[in-house]
Coordinates of C-alpha atoms and ligand atoms in Angstrom, one line a residue:
Chain A
X2 CA -14.6 27.3 -19.1
X3 CA -17.2 25.3 -21.5
X4 CA -19.4 22.5 -21.0
X5 CA -19.3 19.1 -22.4
X6 CA -22.7 17.0 -23.5
X7 CA -21.3 14.3 -21.1
X8 CA -20.6 17.1 -18.1
X9 CA -24.2 18.1 -19.0
X10 CA -25.6 14.6 -18.5
X11 CA -23.4 14.1 -15.4
X12 CA -24.6 17.0 -14.0
X13 CA -28.1 16.4 -14.7
X14 CA -27.7 12.7 -13.4
X15 CA -25.9 13.8 -10.3
X16 CA -28.9 16.2 -9.8
X17 CA -31.7 13.4 -10.1
X18 CA -29.5 11.1 -7.5
X19 CA -29.7 13.6 -4.8
X20 CA -33.2 15.0 -5.5
X21 CA -34.2 11.5 -5.0
X22 CA -31.7 11.0 -2.1
X23 CA -33.4 14.1 -0.7
X24 CA -37.2 12.6 -0.4
X25 CA -35.7 9.5 1.6
X26 CA -37.3 10.7 4.9
X27 CA -40.9 10.4 3.3
X28 CA -40.3 6.9 2.3
X29 CA -38.9 5.2 5.0
X30 CA -38.9 4.6 8.3
X31 CA -37.2 5.8 11.3
X32 CA -34.4 2.9 11.1
X33 CA -33.7 3.2 7.6
X34 CA -33.3 7.3 7.9
X35 CA -31.0 6.7 10.7
X36 CA -28.8 4.6 8.3
X37 CA -29.4 7.7 5.5
X38 CA -27.8 9.7 7.7
X39 CA -24.6 7.5 8.6
X40 CA -24.3 7.2 4.8
X41 CA -24.6 10.9 4.2
X42 CA -22.2 11.7 6.7
X43 CA -20.2 9.0 5.7
X44 CA -19.8 9.9 2.1
X45 CA -19.6 13.7 2.7
X46 CA -16.1 13.1 4.8
X47 CA -15.1 10.3 3.0
X48 CA -15.4 12.5 -0.5
X49 CA -13.6 15.4 1.1
X50 CA -11.0 13.3 2.5
X51 CA -10.3 11.7 -1.0
X52 CA -9.9 15.1 -2.7
X53 CA -6.8 15.9 -0.8
X54 CA -5.5 12.4 0.0
X55 CA -6.5 11.1 -3.5
X56 CA -4.0 12.9 -5.5
X57 CA -1.4 13.1 -3.2
X58 CA -1.1 10.2 -1.5
X59 CA -1.0 11.4 2.1
X60 CA -3.3 9.5 4.0
X61 CA -5.0 12.2 6.7
X62 CA -6.1 10.6 10.0
X63 CA -7.2 14.0 11.1
X64 CA -11.1 13.7 10.7
X65 CA -11.8 13.0 13.9
X66 CA -10.0 15.7 15.0
X67 CA -11.8 18.6 12.8
X68 CA -15.2 16.6 13.5
X69 CA -14.8 16.6 16.8
X70 CA -13.7 20.3 16.9
X71 CA -16.9 21.0 14.8
X72 CA -19.3 19.1 17.1
X73 CA -17.8 21.6 19.9
X74 CA -18.2 24.4 18.2
X75 CA -21.9 23.7 17.9
X76 CA -22.5 22.3 21.4
X77 CA -20.9 25.4 23.0
X78 CA -21.9 28.0 20.5
X79 CA -25.6 27.1 20.8
X80 CA -25.8 29.3 23.7
X81 CA -24.5 32.2 22.3
X82 CA -25.2 32.1 18.4
X83 CA -27.7 31.2 16.0
X84 CA -27.6 27.8 14.8
X85 CA -27.0 28.6 11.2
X86 CA -23.4 31.1 12.1
X87 CA -22.1 28.1 13.8
X88 CA -22.0 26.1 10.5
X89 CA -19.7 28.6 8.6
X90 CA -17.7 29.4 11.7
X91 CA -16.8 25.4 12.0
X92 CA -15.7 25.5 8.9
X93 CA -13.8 28.5 9.1
X94 CA -12.5 26.7 12.0
X95 CA -11.5 23.8 10.2
X96 CA -10.1 25.5 7.9
X97 CA -7.7 27.7 10.3
X98 CA -6.5 24.7 12.1
X99 CA -6.0 22.2 8.5
X100 CA -3.8 25.1 7.5
X101 CA -1.8 25.2 10.5
X102 CA -0.8 21.7 10.6
X103 CA -0.7 21.8 6.7
X104 CA 2.1 24.4 7.2
X105 CA 3.8 22.4 10.3
X106 CA 3.4 19.1 8.4
X107 CA 3.1 19.1 4.5
X108 CA 6.7 19.8 4.1
X109 CA 7.7 16.7 6.0
X110 CA 7.4 13.4 4.5
X111 CA 4.0 11.3 4.3
X112 CA 5.1 9.2 7.1
X113 CA 5.1 12.3 9.7
X114 CA 1.7 13.2 8.3
X115 CA 0.2 10.5 8.8
X116 CA 1.6 10.0 12.6
X117 CA 0.9 13.7 13.0
X118 CA -2.9 13.7 12.1
X119 CA -3.7 10.7 13.8
X120 CA -2.0 12.6 17.4
X121 CA -3.8 15.6 16.3
X122 CA -6.8 14.3 17.1
X123 CA -5.9 12.9 20.5
X124 CA -4.2 16.1 21.2
X125 CA -7.1 18.3 20.7
X126 CA -9.0 15.7 23.0
X127 CA -7.1 16.4 25.5
X128 CA -6.9 19.8 25.5
X129 CA -10.8 19.5 25.8
X130 CA -10.6 17.1 28.2
X131 CA -8.0 19.6 30.3
X132 CA -10.2 22.3 29.9
X133 CA -13.5 20.5 31.5
X134 CA -11.4 19.6 34.4
X135 CA -10.2 22.9 34.7
X136 CA -13.9 24.4 34.9
X137 CA -15.8 21.7 36.5
X138 CA -17.9 20.5 33.4
X139 CA -17.7 16.9 32.2
X140 CA -19.8 16.7 28.9
X141 CA -21.9 19.3 27.2
X142 CA -25.5 18.6 26.0
X143 CA -27.0 19.7 22.5
X144 CA -31.0 20.3 23.1
X145 CA -32.2 21.5 19.7
X146 CA -35.5 21.6 18.1
X147 CA -33.4 19.8 15.2
X148 CA -34.5 16.6 13.7
X149 CA -33.0 13.5 12.2
X150 CA -34.5 14.4 9.0
X151 CA -33.2 18.4 9.1
X152 CA -29.8 16.7 10.2
X153 CA -30.1 14.2 6.6
X154 CA -31.2 17.4 4.6
X155 CA -28.6 19.4 6.2
X156 CA -25.8 16.5 5.2
X157 CA -27.1 16.4 1.5
X158 CA -26.6 20.1 1.0
X159 CA -23.2 19.6 2.2
X160 CA -22.4 16.7 0.0
X161 CA -23.9 18.6 -3.2
X162 CA -21.5 21.4 -2.0
X163 CA -18.5 19.1 -1.9
X164 CA -19.0 17.5 -5.0
X165 CA -19.7 20.5 -6.7
X166 CA -15.9 21.6 -5.0
X167 CA -14.2 18.4 -5.8
X168 CA -15.4 18.8 -9.4
X169 CA -14.3 22.6 -10.0
X170 CA -10.8 21.8 -8.7
X171 CA -10.7 19.1 -11.0
X172 CA -10.9 21.6 -13.5
X173 CA -8.7 23.9 -12.3
X174 CA -5.3 24.7 -12.2
X175 CA -4.8 23.5 -8.3
X176 CA -6.9 20.4 -8.8
X177 CA -3.8 19.8 -12.4
X178 CA -1.2 20.8 -9.8
X179 CA -2.0 18.4 -7.0
X180 CA -2.3 15.2 -9.4
X181 CA 1.5 16.5 -10.6
X182 CA 2.3 16.6 -6.6
X183 CA 0.9 13.1 -6.6
X184 CA 3.1 11.4 -9.2
X185 CA 6.7 13.5 -8.9
X186 CA 6.9 16.5 -5.9
X187 CA 10.3 17.3 -8.0
X188 CA 9.2 17.7 -11.1
X189 CA 6.5 19.4 -9.9
X190 CA 8.4 22.5 -8.1
X191 CA 10.7 21.9 -10.9
X192 CA 7.7 22.7 -13.3
X193 CA 7.0 25.9 -11.4
X194 CA 4.1 24.6 -8.8
X195 CA 4.3 26.1 -5.4
X196 CA 4.0 22.4 -3.9
X197 CA 3.7 23.4 -0.1
X198 CA 0.9 26.0 -0.7
X199 CA -1.2 23.5 -3.3
X200 CA -1.5 21.0 -0.8
X201 CA -2.0 23.6 1.7
X202 CA -4.8 25.1 0.2
X203 CA -6.3 21.7 -0.4
X204 CA -5.9 20.0 2.9
X205 CA -8.2 23.2 4.1
X206 CA -11.0 21.5 2.0
X207 CA -11.2 18.5 4.0
X208 CA -10.4 20.2 7.4
X209 CA -13.3 22.4 6.7
X210 CA -15.8 20.1 5.4
X211 CA -15.2 17.0 8.5
X212 CA -15.9 20.6 11.0
X213 CA -18.8 21.4 9.6
X214 CA -20.1 17.6 9.8
X215 CA -19.3 17.7 13.1
X216 CA -21.3 20.9 13.6
X217 CA -24.2 19.6 12.0
X218 CA -24.2 16.3 13.9
X219 CA -23.6 17.8 16.9
X220 CA -27.6 17.9 17.8
X221 CA -28.3 14.2 16.9
X222 CA -25.8 13.1 20.0
X223 CA -27.8 15.3 22.4
X224 CA -24.7 14.9 24.6
X225 CA -21.1 15.3 23.6
X226 CA -18.0 14.2 25.5
X227 CA -14.5 14.0 24.3
X228 CA -13.9 10.4 24.0
X229 CA -17.4 10.4 21.5
X230 CA -16.6 13.1 19.6
X231 CA -12.9 12.9 18.5
X232 CA -13.1 8.7 18.3
X233 CA -10.1 7.9 16.1
X234 CA -12.8 5.2 14.9
X235 CA -14.1 7.7 12.8
X236 CA -10.6 8.8 11.0
X237 CA -10.2 4.9 10.3
X238 CA -13.7 4.4 8.9
X239 CA -13.4 7.2 6.6
X240 CA -9.9 6.0 5.0
X241 CA -11.2 2.4 4.7
X242 CA -14.5 3.4 2.7
X243 CA -12.5 6.4 0.8
X244 CA -10.2 3.8 -0.3
X245 CA -12.7 0.7 -0.6
X246 CA -14.6 3.1 -3.5
X247 CA -11.3 4.1 -5.1
X248 CA -10.3 7.7 -4.9
X249 CA -9.4 8.1 -8.4
X250 CA -12.9 9.8 -9.3
X251 CA -15.3 11.9 -7.4
X252 CA -17.8 9.7 -7.4
X253 CA -16.0 7.0 -6.0
X254 CA -15.6 7.2 -2.5
X255 CA -19.6 6.9 -2.5
X256 CA -19.5 3.9 -3.9
X257 CA -17.3 2.5 -1.1
X258 CA -19.3 4.3 1.4
X259 CA -22.8 2.7 0.9
X260 CA -21.7 -0.8 0.9
X261 CA -19.7 -0.4 3.8
X262 CA -22.2 1.6 6.0
X263 CA -24.3 -2.0 5.4
X264 CA -21.8 -4.0 6.0
X265 CA -20.7 -2.0 9.1
X266 CA -24.5 -2.0 10.4
X267 CA -24.4 -6.0 10.3
X268 CA -20.7 -6.3 11.7
X269 CA -21.9 -3.8 14.6
X270 CA -24.7 -6.1 15.5
X271 CA -23.6 -9.4 15.5
X272 CA -19.9 -8.8 16.7
X273 CA -20.0 -5.6 18.9
X274 CA -17.3 -6.6 20.6
X275 CA -14.2 -7.2 17.6
X276 CA -15.3 -4.2 15.7
X277 CA -11.4 -2.6 15.5
X278 CA -10.1 -6.2 15.2
X279 CA -12.7 -6.3 11.9
X280 CA -12.0 -2.9 10.7
X281 CA -8.2 -3.7 10.8
X282 CA -9.1 -6.8 8.7
X283 CA -10.9 -5.0 6.5
X284 CA -8.1 -2.4 5.8
X285 CA -5.6 -4.9 5.0
X286 CA -7.7 -6.8 2.8
X287 CA -8.7 -3.7 1.0
X288 CA -5.5 -2.5 0.5
X289 CA -3.9 -5.8 -0.8
X290 CA -6.7 -7.3 -3.0
X291 CA -8.6 -3.7 -4.0
X292 CA -5.4 -1.0 -4.4
X293 CA -7.3 1.1 -6.6
X294 CA -11.1 0.6 -5.2
X295 CA -14.1 -0.4 -7.0
X296 CA -13.3 2.6 -9.1
X297 CA -10.4 0.3 -10.3
X298 CA -12.6 -2.9 -10.7
X299 CA -15.4 -0.5 -12.6
X300 CA -12.7 1.0 -15.1
X301 CA -11.0 -2.0 -15.8
X302 CA -14.4 -3.9 -16.6
X303 CA -15.5 -1.0 -18.9
X304 CA -11.9 -0.8 -20.4
X305 CA -12.3 -4.6 -21.5
X306 CA -15.5 -4.3 -22.7
X307 CA -14.6 -1.1 -24.6
X308 CA -11.5 -3.0 -26.1
X309 CA -13.5 -6.2 -27.1
X310 CA -15.6 -4.1 -28.9
X311 CA -13.2 -2.1 -30.9
X312 CA -12.0 -5.4 -32.1
Chain B
X280 CA 27.7 42.0 -28.0
X281 CA 25.5 39.5 -26.9
X282 CA 23.4 39.8 -23.5
X283 CA 24.5 37.5 -20.5
X284 CA 21.5 35.4 -19.4
X285 CA 23.2 33.1 -16.7
X286 CA 25.7 34.0 -14.7
X287 CA 27.1 31.9 -11.9
X288 CA 30.2 33.2 -9.4
X289 CA 32.0 31.5 -7.0
X290 CA 29.0 28.9 -6.8
X291 CA 29.9 26.3 -4.0
X292 CA 28.5 23.2 -2.9
X293 CA 29.4 20.7 -0.1
X294 CA 28.0 17.8 1.0
X295 CA 29.5 17.1 4.6
X296 CA 33.3 16.8 4.1
X297 CA 32.7 16.4 -0.1
X298 CA 33.3 19.8 -2.3
X299 CA 30.8 18.7 -5.0
X300 CA 31.0 22.6 -6.8
X301 CA 33.9 24.6 -6.0
X302 CA 33.7 28.3 -6.9
X303 CA 32.6 28.0 -10.3
X304 CA 32.2 30.9 -12.5
X305 CA 30.7 31.0 -16.1
X306 CA 28.1 33.1 -17.9
X307 CA 25.7 32.2 -20.7
X308 CA 25.2 34.3 -23.4
X309 CA 21.8 34.9 -25.3
X310 CA 21.3 32.2 -28.0
X311 CA 24.3 30.3 -26.9
X312 CA 24.7 26.7 -26.3
X313 CA 26.9 26.0 -24.0
X314 CA 28.7 22.4 -22.6
X315 CA 29.1 21.8 -19.2
X316 CA 31.9 18.7 -19.9
X317 CA 33.6 16.8 -17.2
X318 CA 34.4 13.0 -16.1
X319 CA 32.3 11.3 -13.9
X320 CA 31.3 12.9 -10.6
X321 CA 33.2 15.9 -11.0
X322 CA 29.9 18.0 -10.0
X323 CA 28.2 18.4 -13.7
X324 CA 24.2 17.9 -12.1
X325 CA 25.1 19.2 -9.1
X326 CA 25.8 22.6 -10.8
X327 CA 22.7 22.3 -12.8
X328 CA 20.9 21.4 -9.3
X329 CA 22.5 24.6 -7.9
X330 CA 21.2 27.0 -10.8
X331 CA 17.7 25.1 -10.8
X332 CA 17.4 25.7 -7.2
X333 CA 16.7 21.6 -6.4
X334 CA 18.9 22.0 -3.2
X335 CA 20.4 25.3 -1.4
X336 CA 24.2 26.8 -2.4
X337 CA 26.9 26.7 0.1
X338 CA 28.2 29.8 -1.4
X339 CA 28.3 31.8 -4.4
X340 CA 25.7 34.0 -6.5
X341 CA 23.8 32.9 -9.7
X342 CA 22.0 35.6 -11.3
X343 CA 19.3 35.3 -14.7
X344 CA 19.8 38.7 -16.5
X345 CA 21.5 40.4 -13.7
X346 CA 18.6 39.7 -10.9
X347 CA 20.1 37.4 -8.1
X348 CA 18.1 34.1 -8.0
X349 CA 20.9 32.6 -5.6
X350 CA 18.0 31.5 -2.7
X351 CA 15.1 31.1 -4.6
X352 CA 12.9 27.6 -4.3
X353 CA 13.0 25.6 -7.4
X354 CA 9.5 26.6 -8.0
X355 CA 10.1 30.1 -8.8
X356 CA 13.5 29.7 -10.4
X357 CA 11.2 27.6 -13.3
X358 CA 8.5 30.4 -13.0
X359 CA 11.0 33.1 -13.7
X360 CA 12.1 31.2 -17.1
X361 CA 14.9 28.4 -16.2
X362 CA 13.5 24.6 -17.2
X363 CA 15.3 21.4 -17.0
X364 CA 15.4 17.6 -18.0
X365 CA 17.0 15.4 -15.5
X366 CA 19.8 13.0 -15.5
X367 CA 17.4 10.2 -15.0
X368 CA 14.4 10.7 -16.8
X369 CA 11.2 11.7 -14.4
X370 CA 7.7 11.5 -16.0
X371 CA 4.4 11.8 -14.6
X372 CA 3.9 8.1 -14.4
X373 CA -0.4 8.4 -14.5
X374 CA -0.8 11.0 -16.8
X375 CA -0.8 10.9 -20.8
X376 CA 2.1 12.2 -22.8
X377 CA -0.4 15.4 -23.4
X378 CA -0.9 15.7 -19.7
X379 CA 3.2 15.7 -19.2
X380 CA 3.6 18.3 -21.6
X381 CA 0.7 20.5 -20.3
X382 CA 2.5 20.9 -16.6
X383 CA 5.1 22.8 -18.3
X384 CA 3.0 25.0 -20.0
X385 CA 0.7 25.5 -17.2
X386 CA 3.1 25.9 -14.5
X387 CA 6.3 27.0 -16.2
X388 CA 7.6 30.1 -17.6
X389 CA 4.5 32.0 -19.2
X390 CA 1.8 30.2 -16.8
X391 CA -0.6 29.1 -19.9
X392 CA -4.1 27.5 -19.3
X393 CA -6.5 26.0 -21.4
X394 CA -6.9 25.9 -25.0
X395 CA -3.3 28.0 -25.0
X396 CA -1.7 25.6 -23.0
X397 CA -3.2 22.7 -25.1
X398 CA -2.2 24.6 -28.2
X399 CA 1.8 24.9 -26.5
X400 CA 1.9 21.5 -25.7
X401 CA 1.1 20.0 -29.0
X402 CA 3.5 22.5 -30.9
X403 CA 6.1 21.2 -28.5
X404 CA 5.1 17.7 -29.0
X405 CA 5.4 18.4 -32.6
X406 CA 8.9 20.1 -32.3
X407 CA 10.1 16.7 -30.3
X408 CA 9.1 14.4 -32.9
X409 CA 5.6 13.0 -31.4
X410 CA 3.2 15.0 -33.1
X411 CA -0.5 12.5 -32.4
X412 CA 0.6 10.7 -29.7
X413 CA -0.2 12.6 -26.9
X414 CA -3.1 10.6 -26.1
X415 CA -0.7 7.5 -24.7
X416 CA 0.4 6.9 -21.3
X417 CA 4.0 7.3 -20.5
X418 CA 4.2 3.3 -19.9
X419 CA 3.6 2.6 -23.1
X420 CA 6.7 4.6 -24.8
X421 CA 10.5 3.5 -25.8
X422 CA 13.2 5.1 -24.0
X423 CA 14.4 7.8 -26.3
X424 CA 10.4 9.0 -26.4
X425 CA 10.3 8.9 -22.7
X426 CA 13.6 11.7 -23.3
X427 CA 11.2 13.7 -25.8
X428 CA 8.2 13.9 -23.6
X429 CA 10.7 15.3 -20.7
X430 CA 12.2 17.9 -23.5
X431 CA 8.8 18.6 -24.3
X432 CA 7.5 19.6 -21.0
X433 CA 10.6 21.6 -20.4
X434 CA 10.2 23.2 -23.8
X435 CA 6.6 23.9 -23.0
X436 CA 7.7 26.4 -19.8
X437 CA 8.7 28.5 -22.7
X438 CA 12.0 29.0 -21.0
X439 CA 15.0 31.6 -21.3
X440 CA 17.1 28.8 -20.5
X441 CA 17.5 25.1 -20.9
X442 CA 19.2 22.6 -19.0
X443 CA 19.6 19.8 -20.3
X444 CA 21.1 16.8 -18.0
X445 CA 22.9 14.1 -20.6
X446 CA 19.7 14.2 -22.7
X447 CA 21.9 12.1 -24.9
X448 CA 23.0 9.5 -22.9
X449 CA 21.7 6.0 -23.8
X450 CA 20.7 6.6 -27.4
X451 CA 21.3 4.1 -29.6
X452 CA 23.7 5.0 -32.7
X453 CA 20.9 5.7 -34.8
X454 CA 18.6 7.3 -31.6
X455 CA 21.6 9.6 -31.1
X456 CA 22.0 11.4 -34.5
X457 CA 18.5 12.1 -34.0
X458 CA 18.9 13.3 -30.5
X459 CA 21.8 15.5 -31.9
X460 CA 19.6 16.9 -34.8
X461 CA 16.8 17.5 -32.4
X462 CA 18.8 19.9 -29.8
X463 CA 20.5 21.2 -33.2
X464 CA 17.0 22.6 -34.0
X465 CA 16.3 24.3 -30.6
X466 CA 20.0 25.9 -31.0
X467 CA 18.8 27.1 -34.7
X468 CA 15.6 28.6 -32.5
X469 CA 17.9 30.4 -30.7
X470 CA 17.6 28.9 -27.5
X471 CA 19.8 29.2 -24.8
X472 CA 21.3 25.9 -23.9
X473 CA 23.3 24.4 -20.8
X474 CA 24.2 21.3 -22.2
X475 CA 25.7 18.3 -19.9
X476 CA 27.0 15.7 -21.6
X477 CA 29.6 12.9 -22.3
X478 CA 28.9 12.6 -26.5
X479 CA 31.8 13.9 -27.7
X480 CA 30.4 14.2 -31.1
X481 CA 27.4 16.1 -29.8
X482 CA 29.8 18.9 -27.8
X483 CA 32.0 19.6 -30.9
X484 CA 28.8 20.2 -33.0
X485 CA 26.2 21.5 -31.2
X486 CA 27.9 23.6 -28.7
X487 CA 29.1 27.1 -29.1
X488 CA 31.5 27.4 -25.5
X489 CA 32.4 24.7 -23.3
X490 CA 33.2 24.9 -19.5
X491 CA 35.2 22.1 -18.7
X492 CA 34.8 20.4 -14.4
X493 CA 37.1 18.3 -12.8
X494 CA 36.6 17.5 -8.8
X495 CA 33.9 20.4 -8.7
X496 CA 36.0 22.8 -10.5
X497 CA 36.8 24.7 -13.4
X498 CA 39.4 23.5 -15.5
X499 CA 39.1 25.1 -18.8
X500 CA 36.9 27.3 -20.9
X501 CA 36.4 28.5 -24.8
X502 CA 35.3 26.7 -28.0
X503 CA 35.0 22.8 -28.0
X504 CA 38.1 22.6 -30.4
X505 CA 40.2 24.7 -27.7
X506 CA 39.3 22.9 -24.5
X507 CA 39.5 19.4 -26.0
X508 CA 42.7 19.9 -27.0
X509 CA 43.8 21.3 -23.7
X510 CA 46.8 19.3 -21.7
X511 CA 44.6 19.6 -18.7
X512 CA 41.3 18.5 -20.0
X513 CA 43.4 15.9 -21.3
X514 CA 44.5 14.9 -18.1
X515 CA 41.8 14.9 -16.7
X516 CA 39.7 12.7 -18.7
X517 CA 42.3 9.9 -19.3
X518 CA 42.4 9.6 -15.2
X519 CA 39.0 8.4 -15.7
X520 CA 38.2 5.3 -17.6
X521 CA 34.8 7.0 -19.2
X522 CA 37.3 8.8 -21.6
Ligands
ATP660 N1 22.5 15.1 -2.9 C1 24.3 14.7 -2.9 N2 24.6 14.5 -1.4 C2 25.4 14.1 -1.4 N3 26.4 13.9 -1.9 C3 25.9 14.3 -3.5 C4 24.9 14.1 -4.1 N4 24.5 14.7 -4.9 C5 26.2 14.6 -5.7 N5 27.1 14.2 -4.9 C6 28.5 13.8 -5.1 O1 28.9 15.1 -5.7 C7 29.8 14.9 -6.8 C8 29.2 15.4 -7.8 O2 28.4 14.9 -8.7 P1 27.6 15.1 -9.6 O3 26.4 14.1 -9.9 O4 27.4 16.6 -10.0 O5 28.5 14.6 -10.9 P2 28.1 14.3 -12.4 O6 29.4 15.2 -12.8 O7 27.0 14.9 -12.9 O8 28.9 13.3 -12.6 P3 28.0 12.0 -13.6 O9 29.1 12.2 -15.3 O10 28.5 11.0 -13.4 O11 26.5 12.3 -13.9 C9 29.9 13.3 -6.8 O12 30.9 13.0 -5.5 C10 28.6 12.7 -6.1 O13 28.6 11.7 -5.2
MG661 MG1 25.4 13.9 -13.9

């Protein structure tokens, strides 16, 4: 596997951008650092979501399920294990969960998959609520000395990992298989691709990543309860941001996450009671007017400029 | 005596009450082009679908070089060396011509990767007459060129048996001649092919043997001249307005 000049340029640019982002806590105040954490969190979630859902067109609404489980791994695990063990443990549990969901659903059509993944978060939430009722506890305190800065840096590290992984997958057999499956699953099968295995393998990536993200963010909440950790809003927001940016490129979701986070801040302050409605409207607008997201707009503009230059 | 590559014994497919393929028996020998012909709806495509594992057989056995493949999933059959095209052309719409063909090279029988796969894709594109057009999007192609891409993808898997489902259908007279020459070139390379076809000229000039189907069953088998003069075959075709 050899790297071209363009690869090196993109790699160095990405490294520089990450480095610059890592300096944020020294430059801005607490409020903006909070927004920075939100952006980093959604960048991680949306990018890993798009790794699977982009090529396969399977819309997963399971993000909250994995995220919530990750948060609970930290919440429950802190009393027994060192914090640094909890993150990979959450990833492992998320990956196994994703594999099981994949085994149960990915042979079915896309519609089943959407509904099943949405139900999954609710299902896990109910189990944990039931467990709490049986044991007589309510929420869970997550008390650590981890600061907002630490969380931010951890998320940046995770983002770097997700991008590196996405880049590798994009150049791999698995990535090529997924693109073929997304185009025509019948052709994929008859070309010799084990479509079920490819889909399950790749679905484990957002599963693991969302669980790790939940584990990283748990200390931020201090007190976690099922309704908070498994909120379906999280799953929908991840889908909307990824689609807004565009799933055709690795950097696409990030381009959606940044403006959407600011817009969402403004909306939540001005219309705190209409957020769900506005989220729905945003979804419709994006799907209708920007089917390929900002990535599509940018690439169309580039192509137009390119063809003018050629003339 | 040439070696039998593919053999079907009593292969049957029922769709509910309809018996689409009824106890099919035939052998395909190595380096042979076998024509699978018959009126519309006689079960030719279904037979190819059963061989390639598109859906499970209801009864019977299929084997590739003596190894049973009857109940294998489609991807395993492709990996063992059976490639196919589809009656209604299926390309990968978001990809270039080159990547469409790469799909066969990367995941087919020989599973190549990197430069090796690119090389195979290139060779196959040249073979089907699309050399130098690998960068095109498939949406920009003419109908015959989409068929060429699909054929190149099947060839790129370096299969032991090639299944072509009416690859010549829908071509105009000039294209038809080009198409027949292309398949003849494949035959001359010594490939093993099952050719589902309605075009009689193609059947006469390309096939070593023919199996004729009517209403799901085999009604004749032999050289093209033998089967096309067989009264049972003529009756089957005359009962059908396609003849
Ligand atoms: N998936 C399916 N479900 C139900 N019936 C089917 C299915 N596929 C084929 N059939 C039926 O099986 C019979 C044989 O169809 P098949 O497509 O194999 O015919 P064919 O010989 O390829 O015809 P043509 O020359 O028109 O392509 C037809 O009656 C068809 O309607
Ligand atoms: Mg047919």
